[in-house]
Amino acid sequence: MKVLFLYTQLAGYFSNCIEFLYKTHGADIKVIYYPQHMSAPFEFELTGVSMMSKTAFLGNQLEEHCLSFAPDLVYVAGWVDKDYKKIARRLKERGTIVVSGLDNVWKGTLRQRLACIFSKALIKPYFTYLWVAGHRQYQFARRLGYSKEYILTGLYSADVEKFMKVSRHALQRRLIYVGRFEKVKGIEALYDVFSSLTAEERKGWTLDIIGNGTLSELMLSTSTIRIHAFMQPNDLIQFVADAGGFILPSIDEPWGVVAQEFAAAGKPLLLSSEVNSGEEYLIHGYNGYIFKSGDNEDLKAKLIKFFTLDDETRRAMGNRSVELARRGEPKYWAAKLLSLVPNQN
């Protein structure tokens, strides 16, 4: 079976899913992708998978290349790229199954409502199925006119097994943030709120902030907050092995695979109400806490509450995180994708 992926910037979790699909199902896979962004320069090496940068093609070369590949199944990362859409339409007209990813949550904006009104012209001619991240994306897909049998769930899947390898480490009083240093991530609020905590409130906890972005120069390392540059996944896993918790204070986060990754690593989670992956991987009070996005007082209160927990309670939370993380393993991701191809069932 031939599978074509028309992707944007690749991420570690997505490359792992592709590798799993190749190794376990023997699919002939071709990946077209955008060059990596400087804020997340992931390095990939996928054995047996053909990978080509979109920038390697000129004029109609990309379209001709994809059509000659003659895939049985095509996955397109959304519908923003006009070249990808053109290829998707041509292949769909040939009878190829074409799937579009959808991680935009339904917010009822004017742009989204217009997309729903004109879906028959702007979206449906290109894609047979929509593959959504979660419940709020499912609502959007339904409004776009896709019936439930043409909507898949579970778009994103972390490399659960890799992160689980450190889930039995002793948990130290280190809280971890991993992500872009951008306003939308709520990183400024986290830095300011954590800095404002007294020694009594912190109870010996420190904060490690890991990533890159435009706010890098505004955050300086202190005695309780340490700033680190972007790390490749394997280095990151070792660095955070003994961390006692993970926090993601995003103001807007369509999903957030990183929450599943740290859940698999056995960490209690502290997520803002706008981190949509929390619907799968965080149960408030069970394996961590949810705080209201943009509310610094609530963020502070949840930090203090978490820091007052005893070690046994935090360890129990971490074990529960591992259980929840397994809901979205790559084997389910691959099975859902292959379920669309009749002769694979």
Tab-separated table of C-alpha atoms in Angstrom:
chain	number	residue	atom	x	y	z
A	1	MET	CA	0.000	0.000	0.000
A	2	LYS	CA	1.228	3.487	-0.893
A	3	VAL	CA	0.672	6.425	1.482
A	4	LEU	CA	1.487	10.047	0.668
A	5	PHE	CA	1.859	12.664	3.397
A	6	LEU	CA	1.714	16.336	2.404
A	7	TYR	CA	2.952	17.991	5.580
A	8	THR	CA	4.127	21.299	6.999
A	9	GLN	CA	6.966	21.385	9.591
A	10	LEU	CA	7.634	17.876	10.856
A	11	ALA	CA	7.614	17.126	14.573
A	12	GLY	CA	9.058	14.196	16.495
A	13	TYR	CA	5.700	12.676	17.384
A	14	PHE	CA	4.533	12.704	13.754
A	15	SER	CA	7.725	11.156	12.409
A	16	ASN	CA	7.379	8.410	15.019
A	17	CYS	CA	3.860	7.617	13.798
A	18	ILE	CA	5.081	7.411	10.211
A	19	GLU	CA	7.936	5.128	11.240
A	20	PHE	CA	5.506	2.900	13.143
A	21	LEU	CA	3.268	2.701	10.058
A	22	TYR	CA	6.235	1.644	7.928
A	23	LYS	CA	7.716	-0.903	10.345
A	24	THR	CA	4.485	-2.600	11.400
A	25	HIS	CA	2.436	-2.461	8.194
A	26	GLY	CA	5.093	-2.318	5.482
A	27	ALA	CA	3.547	0.670	3.754
A	28	ASP	CA	5.363	2.423	0.904
A	29	ILE	CA	5.494	5.953	2.345
A	30	LYS	CA	6.409	9.279	0.772
A	31	VAL	CA	6.567	12.469	2.853
A	32	ILE	CA	6.654	15.994	1.422
A	33	TYR	CA	7.381	18.585	4.107
A	34	TYR	CA	8.271	22.214	4.797
A	35	PRO	CA	11.790	23.181	5.973
A	36	GLN	CA	12.117	23.188	9.755
A	37	HIS	CA	11.394	26.403	11.633
A	38	MET	CA	14.322	27.856	13.572
A	39	SER	CA	12.314	27.792	16.833
A	40	ALA	CA	11.964	23.985	16.617
A	41	PRO	CA	14.834	22.557	14.532
A	42	PHE	CA	13.985	18.887	14.950
A	43	GLU	CA	16.329	16.381	13.340
A	44	PHE	CA	14.827	13.311	11.660
A	45	GLU	CA	16.163	10.088	10.216
A	46	LEU	CA	13.438	7.688	9.084
A	47	THR	CA	14.642	4.401	7.643
A	48	GLY	CA	12.658	3.128	4.678
A	49	VAL	CA	10.597	6.308	4.249
A	50	SER	CA	11.047	8.664	1.278
A	51	MET	CA	11.270	12.238	2.577
A	52	MET	CA	11.545	15.318	0.369
A	53	SER	CA	11.383	19.030	1.138
A	54	LYS	CA	8.703	20.916	-0.754
A	55	THR	CA	11.375	23.452	-1.710
A	56	ALA	CA	13.084	20.805	-3.859
A	57	PHE	CA	10.337	21.118	-6.487
A	58	LEU	CA	9.815	23.856	-9.066
A	59	GLY	CA	6.698	24.740	-11.035
A	60	ASN	CA	4.458	21.707	-11.551
A	61	GLN	CA	7.139	19.217	-10.507
A	62	LEU	CA	5.560	18.554	-7.112
A	63	GLU	CA	2.147	17.802	-8.588
A	64	GLU	CA	3.619	15.536	-11.265
A	65	HIS	CA	5.762	13.744	-8.682
A	66	CYS	CA	2.808	13.038	-6.376
A	67	LEU	CA	0.491	11.938	-9.179
A	68	SER	CA	3.092	9.543	-10.571
A	69	PHE	CA	3.506	8.011	-7.097
A	70	ALA	CA	-0.182	6.970	-7.388
A	71	PRO	CA	-0.889	6.613	-3.655
A	72	ASP	CA	-3.772	4.593	-2.222
A	73	LEU	CA	-4.135	7.082	0.627
A	74	VAL	CA	-3.167	10.738	1.067
A	75	TYR	CA	-2.890	12.734	4.287
A	76	VAL	CA	-2.782	16.539	3.993
A	77	ALA	CA	-1.885	18.743	6.964
A	78	GLY	CA	-4.836	21.140	6.689
A	79	TRP	CA	-6.076	23.171	3.756
A	80	VAL	CA	-3.935	26.314	3.762
A	81	ASP	CA	-1.362	25.202	1.177
A	82	LYS	CA	-2.785	25.775	-2.322
A	83	ASP	CA	-0.321	23.368	-3.956
A	84	TYR	CA	-1.291	20.601	-1.570
A	85	LYS	CA	-4.981	21.274	-2.175
A	86	LYS	CA	-4.529	21.081	-5.931
A	87	ILE	CA	-2.777	17.716	-5.610
A	88	ALA	CA	-5.442	16.484	-3.184
A	89	ARG	CA	-8.230	17.367	-5.595
A	90	ARG	CA	-6.550	15.676	-8.554
A	91	LEU	CA	-5.990	12.495	-6.558
A	92	LYS	CA	-9.493	12.525	-5.057
A	93	GLU	CA	-10.946	12.783	-8.565
A	94	ARG	CA	-8.974	9.628	-9.383
A	95	GLY	CA	-10.715	7.834	-6.522
A	96	THR	CA	-7.868	8.112	-4.031
A	97	ILE	CA	-8.792	8.416	-0.352
A	98	VAL	CA	-7.732	11.889	0.831
A	99	VAL	CA	-7.653	12.834	4.506
A	100	SER	CA	-7.129	16.328	5.936
A	101	GLY	CA	-5.948	16.985	9.461
A	102	LEU	CA	-7.965	19.437	11.562
A	103	ASP	CA	-6.676	20.796	14.869
A	104	ASN	CA	-8.472	24.153	14.843
A	105	VAL	CA	-11.016	24.235	17.652
A	106	TRP	CA	-14.528	25.491	16.986
A	107	LYS	CA	-14.802	29.063	18.298
A	108	GLY	CA	-17.619	30.364	16.119
A	109	THR	CA	-15.528	33.127	14.551
A	110	LEU	CA	-16.681	34.866	11.373
A	111	ARG	CA	-13.969	33.110	9.379
A	112	GLN	CA	-15.031	29.706	10.676
A	113	ARG	CA	-18.708	30.393	9.970
A	114	LEU	CA	-17.867	31.422	6.407
A	115	ALA	CA	-15.830	28.240	5.991
A	116	CYS	CA	-18.891	26.243	7.050
A	117	ILE	CA	-21.146	28.096	4.609
A	118	PHE	CA	-18.800	27.579	1.664
A	119	SER	CA	-17.460	24.148	2.664
A	120	LYS	CA	-19.003	22.456	-0.388
A	121	ALA	CA	-16.773	24.575	-2.612
A	122	LEU	CA	-13.713	25.220	-0.452
A	123	ILE	CA	-13.149	21.963	1.439
A	124	LYS	CA	-15.281	19.003	0.388
A	125	PRO	CA	-13.993	18.784	-3.218
A	126	TYR	CA	-10.490	18.177	-1.834
A	127	PHE	CA	-10.908	15.836	1.128
A	128	THR	CA	-12.822	12.606	1.645
A	129	TYR	CA	-12.289	12.542	5.405
A	130	LEU	CA	-11.356	14.956	8.176
A	131	TRP	CA	-9.066	13.682	10.949
A	132	VAL	CA	-9.584	15.756	14.083
A	133	ALA	CA	-7.557	16.135	17.263
A	134	GLY	CA	-10.374	16.210	19.822
A	135	HIS	CA	-13.943	17.064	20.737
A	136	ARG	CA	-13.848	20.753	19.878
A	137	GLN	CA	-12.332	20.001	16.483
A	138	TYR	CA	-15.027	17.341	15.945
A	139	GLN	CA	-17.668	20.057	16.416
A	140	PHE	CA	-15.976	22.113	13.708
A	141	ALA	CA	-15.841	19.143	11.329
A	142	ARG	CA	-19.555	18.461	11.772
A	143	ARG	CA	-20.357	22.097	11.044
A	144	LEU	CA	-18.267	21.862	7.881
A	145	GLY	CA	-20.785	19.313	6.658
A	146	TYR	CA	-18.929	16.064	7.312
A	147	SER	CA	-21.084	13.262	8.701
A	148	LYS	CA	-19.686	11.236	11.588
A	149	GLU	CA	-18.626	8.319	9.378
A	150	TYR	CA	-16.281	10.682	7.521
A	151	ILE	CA	-14.597	12.056	10.643
A	152	LEU	CA	-11.696	10.347	12.413
A	153	THR	CA	-10.559	11.262	15.929
A	154	GLY	CA	-7.110	10.923	17.498
A	155	LEU	CA	-5.107	12.950	14.980
A	156	TYR	CA	-2.068	13.315	17.235
A	157	SER	CA	-0.106	10.612	19.003
A	158	ALA	CA	3.030	10.968	21.102
A	159	ASP	CA	5.942	8.535	21.142
A	160	VAL	CA	4.540	7.006	24.321
A	161	GLU	CA	7.014	4.137	24.625
A	162	LYS	CA	10.033	6.430	24.391
A	163	PHE	CA	8.805	8.753	27.146
A	164	MET	CA	7.623	5.878	29.347
A	165	LYS	CA	11.224	4.721	29.699
A	166	VAL	CA	11.833	7.487	32.261
A	167	SER	CA	8.487	7.167	34.050
A	168	ARG	CA	9.967	5.246	36.994
A	169	HIS	CA	12.578	7.823	37.930
A	170	ALA	CA	12.389	9.421	41.368
A	171	LEU	CA	10.599	12.751	41.097
A	172	GLN	CA	12.542	15.810	42.186
A	173	ARG	CA	11.145	19.261	42.918
A	174	ARG	CA	11.668	20.495	39.363
A	175	LEU	CA	8.794	21.865	37.308
A	176	ILE	CA	9.298	21.768	33.519
A	177	TYR	CA	7.994	23.909	30.654
A	178	VAL	CA	8.816	22.844	27.084
A	179	GLY	CA	7.646	24.879	24.114
A	180	ARG	CA	8.052	28.026	22.094
A	181	PHE	CA	8.937	31.267	23.882
A	182	GLU	CA	5.938	33.163	22.509
A	183	LYS	CA	3.140	35.196	24.052
A	184	VAL	CA	0.486	32.703	22.945
A	185	LYS	CA	2.133	30.060	25.131
A	186	GLY	CA	1.549	32.071	28.310
A	187	ILE	CA	5.238	31.866	29.087
A	188	GLU	CA	5.479	35.473	30.328
A	189	ALA	CA	2.793	34.866	32.937
A	190	LEU	CA	4.474	31.665	34.088
A	191	TYR	CA	7.826	33.414	34.456
A	192	ASP	CA	6.323	36.354	36.370
A	193	VAL	CA	4.070	34.268	38.624
A	194	PHE	CA	6.787	31.777	39.529
A	195	SER	CA	9.200	34.654	40.223
A	196	SER	CA	6.654	36.200	42.593
A	197	LEU	CA	6.384	33.114	44.803
A	198	THR	CA	7.976	33.296	48.213
A	199	ALA	CA	10.367	30.617	49.429
A	200	GLU	CA	7.613	29.306	51.688
A	201	GLU	CA	5.193	29.057	48.754
A	202	ARG	CA	7.735	27.365	46.466
A	203	LYS	CA	8.745	24.782	49.058
A	204	GLY	CA	12.052	24.121	47.318
A	205	TRP	CA	10.673	23.852	43.783
A	206	THR	CA	12.543	25.249	40.772
A	207	LEU	CA	11.376	25.882	37.206
A	208	ASP	CA	13.162	24.787	34.021
A	209	ILE	CA	12.007	26.587	30.844
A	210	ILE	CA	13.125	24.879	27.627
A	211	GLY	CA	12.712	26.125	24.057
A	212	ASN	CA	13.287	29.001	21.634
A	213	GLY	CA	11.333	32.039	20.506
A	214	THR	CA	10.996	35.792	20.280
A	215	LEU	CA	10.728	36.219	24.060
A	216	SER	CA	14.065	34.549	24.760
A	217	GLU	CA	15.845	37.800	25.595
A	218	LEU	CA	13.146	38.840	28.071
A	219	MET	CA	13.666	35.819	30.335
A	220	LEU	CA	16.855	35.465	32.319
A	221	SER	CA	17.971	32.587	34.495
A	222	THR	CA	17.696	33.185	38.220
A	223	SER	CA	18.377	31.131	41.333
A	224	THR	CA	14.961	29.443	40.972
A	225	ILE	CA	14.279	29.656	37.209
A	226	ARG	CA	16.653	28.176	34.644
A	227	ILE	CA	16.355	28.965	30.925
A	228	HIS	CA	17.520	26.356	28.394
A	229	ALA	CA	17.712	26.344	24.593
A	230	PHE	CA	15.737	23.935	22.402
A	231	MET	CA	16.674	20.274	22.879
A	232	GLN	CA	16.308	17.329	20.516
A	233	PRO	CA	13.801	14.746	21.850
A	234	ASN	CA	16.364	12.184	23.047
A	235	ASP	CA	18.345	14.836	24.942
A	236	LEU	CA	15.144	16.319	26.354
A	237	ILE	CA	13.930	12.995	27.727
A	238	GLN	CA	17.140	12.455	29.669
A	239	PHE	CA	17.178	16.028	30.957
A	240	VAL	CA	13.644	15.863	32.372
A	241	ALA	CA	13.798	12.261	33.622
A	242	ASP	CA	13.689	13.221	37.303
A	243	ALA	CA	11.406	16.263	36.970
A	244	GLY	CA	8.467	16.317	39.348
A	245	GLY	CA	5.879	17.946	37.090
A	246	PHE	CA	5.101	19.543	33.745
A	247	ILE	CA	3.314	22.833	33.088
A	248	LEU	CA	1.802	24.327	29.928
A	249	PRO	CA	0.157	27.759	30.528
A	250	SER	CA	-0.956	28.417	26.921
A	251	ILE	CA	-3.393	31.189	26.063
A	252	ASP	CA	-4.303	29.325	22.867
A	253	GLU	CA	-3.347	25.678	22.308
A	254	PRO	CA	-5.358	23.755	19.675
A	255	TRP	CA	-4.010	20.481	21.076
A	256	GLY	CA	-0.552	20.169	22.695
A	257	VAL	CA	1.068	16.755	22.126
A	258	VAL	CA	3.735	17.717	24.647
A	259	ALA	CA	1.184	17.165	27.444
A	260	GLN	CA	0.778	13.527	26.378
A	261	GLU	CA	4.547	13.128	26.146
A	262	PHE	CA	5.096	14.285	29.713
A	263	ALA	CA	2.138	12.246	30.941
A	264	ALA	CA	3.818	9.184	29.400
A	265	ALA	CA	7.019	10.187	31.211
A	266	GLY	CA	5.138	9.848	34.495
A	267	LYS	CA	4.773	13.535	35.321
A	268	PRO	CA	1.816	15.173	37.031
A	269	LEU	CA	0.406	17.847	34.703
A	270	LEU	CA	-0.507	21.511	35.230
A	271	LEU	CA	-2.368	22.720	32.140
A	272	SER	CA	-4.268	25.890	31.313
A	273	SER	CA	-7.916	25.576	30.341
A	274	GLU	CA	-6.951	26.324	26.713
A	275	VAL	CA	-4.712	23.262	26.323
A	276	ASN	CA	-7.152	21.033	24.471
A	277	SER	CA	-5.167	17.816	24.877
A	278	GLY	CA	-6.121	18.073	28.531
A	279	GLU	CA	-9.467	16.558	27.595
A	280	GLU	CA	-7.664	13.247	27.069
A	281	TYR	CA	-4.622	13.357	29.299
A	282	LEU	CA	-5.530	15.359	32.405
A	283	ILE	CA	-8.262	14.727	34.947
A	284	HIS	CA	-8.337	17.610	37.419
A	285	GLY	CA	-7.225	16.424	40.860
A	286	TYR	CA	-6.413	12.917	39.559
A	287	ASN	CA	-3.113	13.403	37.752
A	288	GLY	CA	-2.676	17.156	38.073
A	289	TYR	CA	-4.570	20.436	37.916
A	290	ILE	CA	-6.246	22.699	35.372
A	291	PHE	CA	-6.010	26.474	35.843
A	292	LYS	CA	-7.899	29.195	34.035
A	293	SER	CA	-5.998	30.490	31.018
A	294	GLY	CA	-4.843	34.096	31.421
A	295	ASP	CA	-5.720	34.179	35.131
A	296	ASN	CA	-2.467	34.729	37.011
A	297	GLU	CA	-4.107	34.391	40.411
A	298	ASP	CA	-5.522	30.984	39.533
A	299	LEU	CA	-2.155	29.924	38.104
A	300	LYS	CA	-0.466	30.959	41.330
A	301	ALA	CA	-3.062	29.171	43.442
A	302	LYS	CA	-2.656	25.911	41.502
A	303	LEU	CA	1.139	26.106	41.723
A	304	ILE	CA	0.985	26.559	45.482
A	305	LYS	CA	-1.555	23.743	45.805
A	306	PHE	CA	0.649	21.414	43.765
A	307	PHE	CA	3.781	22.328	45.710
A	308	THR	CA	2.087	21.469	49.015
A	309	LEU	CA	1.338	17.877	47.953
A	310	ASP	CA	3.408	15.164	49.565
A	311	ASP	CA	5.776	13.032	47.502
A	312	GLU	CA	3.530	9.961	47.612
A	313	THR	CA	0.561	11.887	46.178
A	314	ARG	CA	2.650	13.348	43.355
A	315	ARG	CA	4.042	9.902	42.559
A	316	ALA	CA	0.493	8.517	42.372
A	317	MET	CA	-0.454	11.365	40.042
A	318	GLY	CA	2.506	10.547	37.816
A	319	ASN	CA	1.492	6.884	37.591
A	320	ARG	CA	-2.025	7.917	36.617
A	321	SER	CA	-0.590	10.175	33.923
A	322	VAL	CA	1.102	7.161	32.339
A	323	GLU	CA	-2.211	5.284	32.251
A	324	LEU	CA	-3.969	8.193	30.550
A	325	ALA	CA	-1.129	8.730	28.046
A	326	ARG	CA	-1.632	5.242	26.635
A	327	ARG	CA	-5.012	6.271	25.228
A	328	GLY	CA	-3.248	7.759	22.215
A	329	GLU	CA	-0.472	5.333	21.276
A	330	PRO	CA	0.873	5.238	17.686
A	331	LYS	CA	-0.635	1.774	17.106
A	332	TYR	CA	-4.110	3.315	17.363
A	333	TRP	CA	-3.083	6.190	15.083
A	334	ALA	CA	-1.903	3.773	12.398
A	335	ALA	CA	-4.950	1.531	12.782
A	336	LYS	CA	-7.331	4.448	12.288
A	337	LEU	CA	-5.555	5.606	9.168
A	338	LEU	CA	-5.468	2.123	7.639
A	339	SER	CA	-9.133	1.546	8.490
A	340	LEU	CA	-9.975	3.863	5.587
A	341	VAL	CA	-8.479	1.516	2.993
A	342	PRO	CA	-10.961	-1.299	2.179
A	343	ASN	CA	-8.438	-4.043	1.399
A	344	GLN	CA	-6.604	-3.395	4.666
A	345	ASN	CA	-9.588	-4.365	6.867
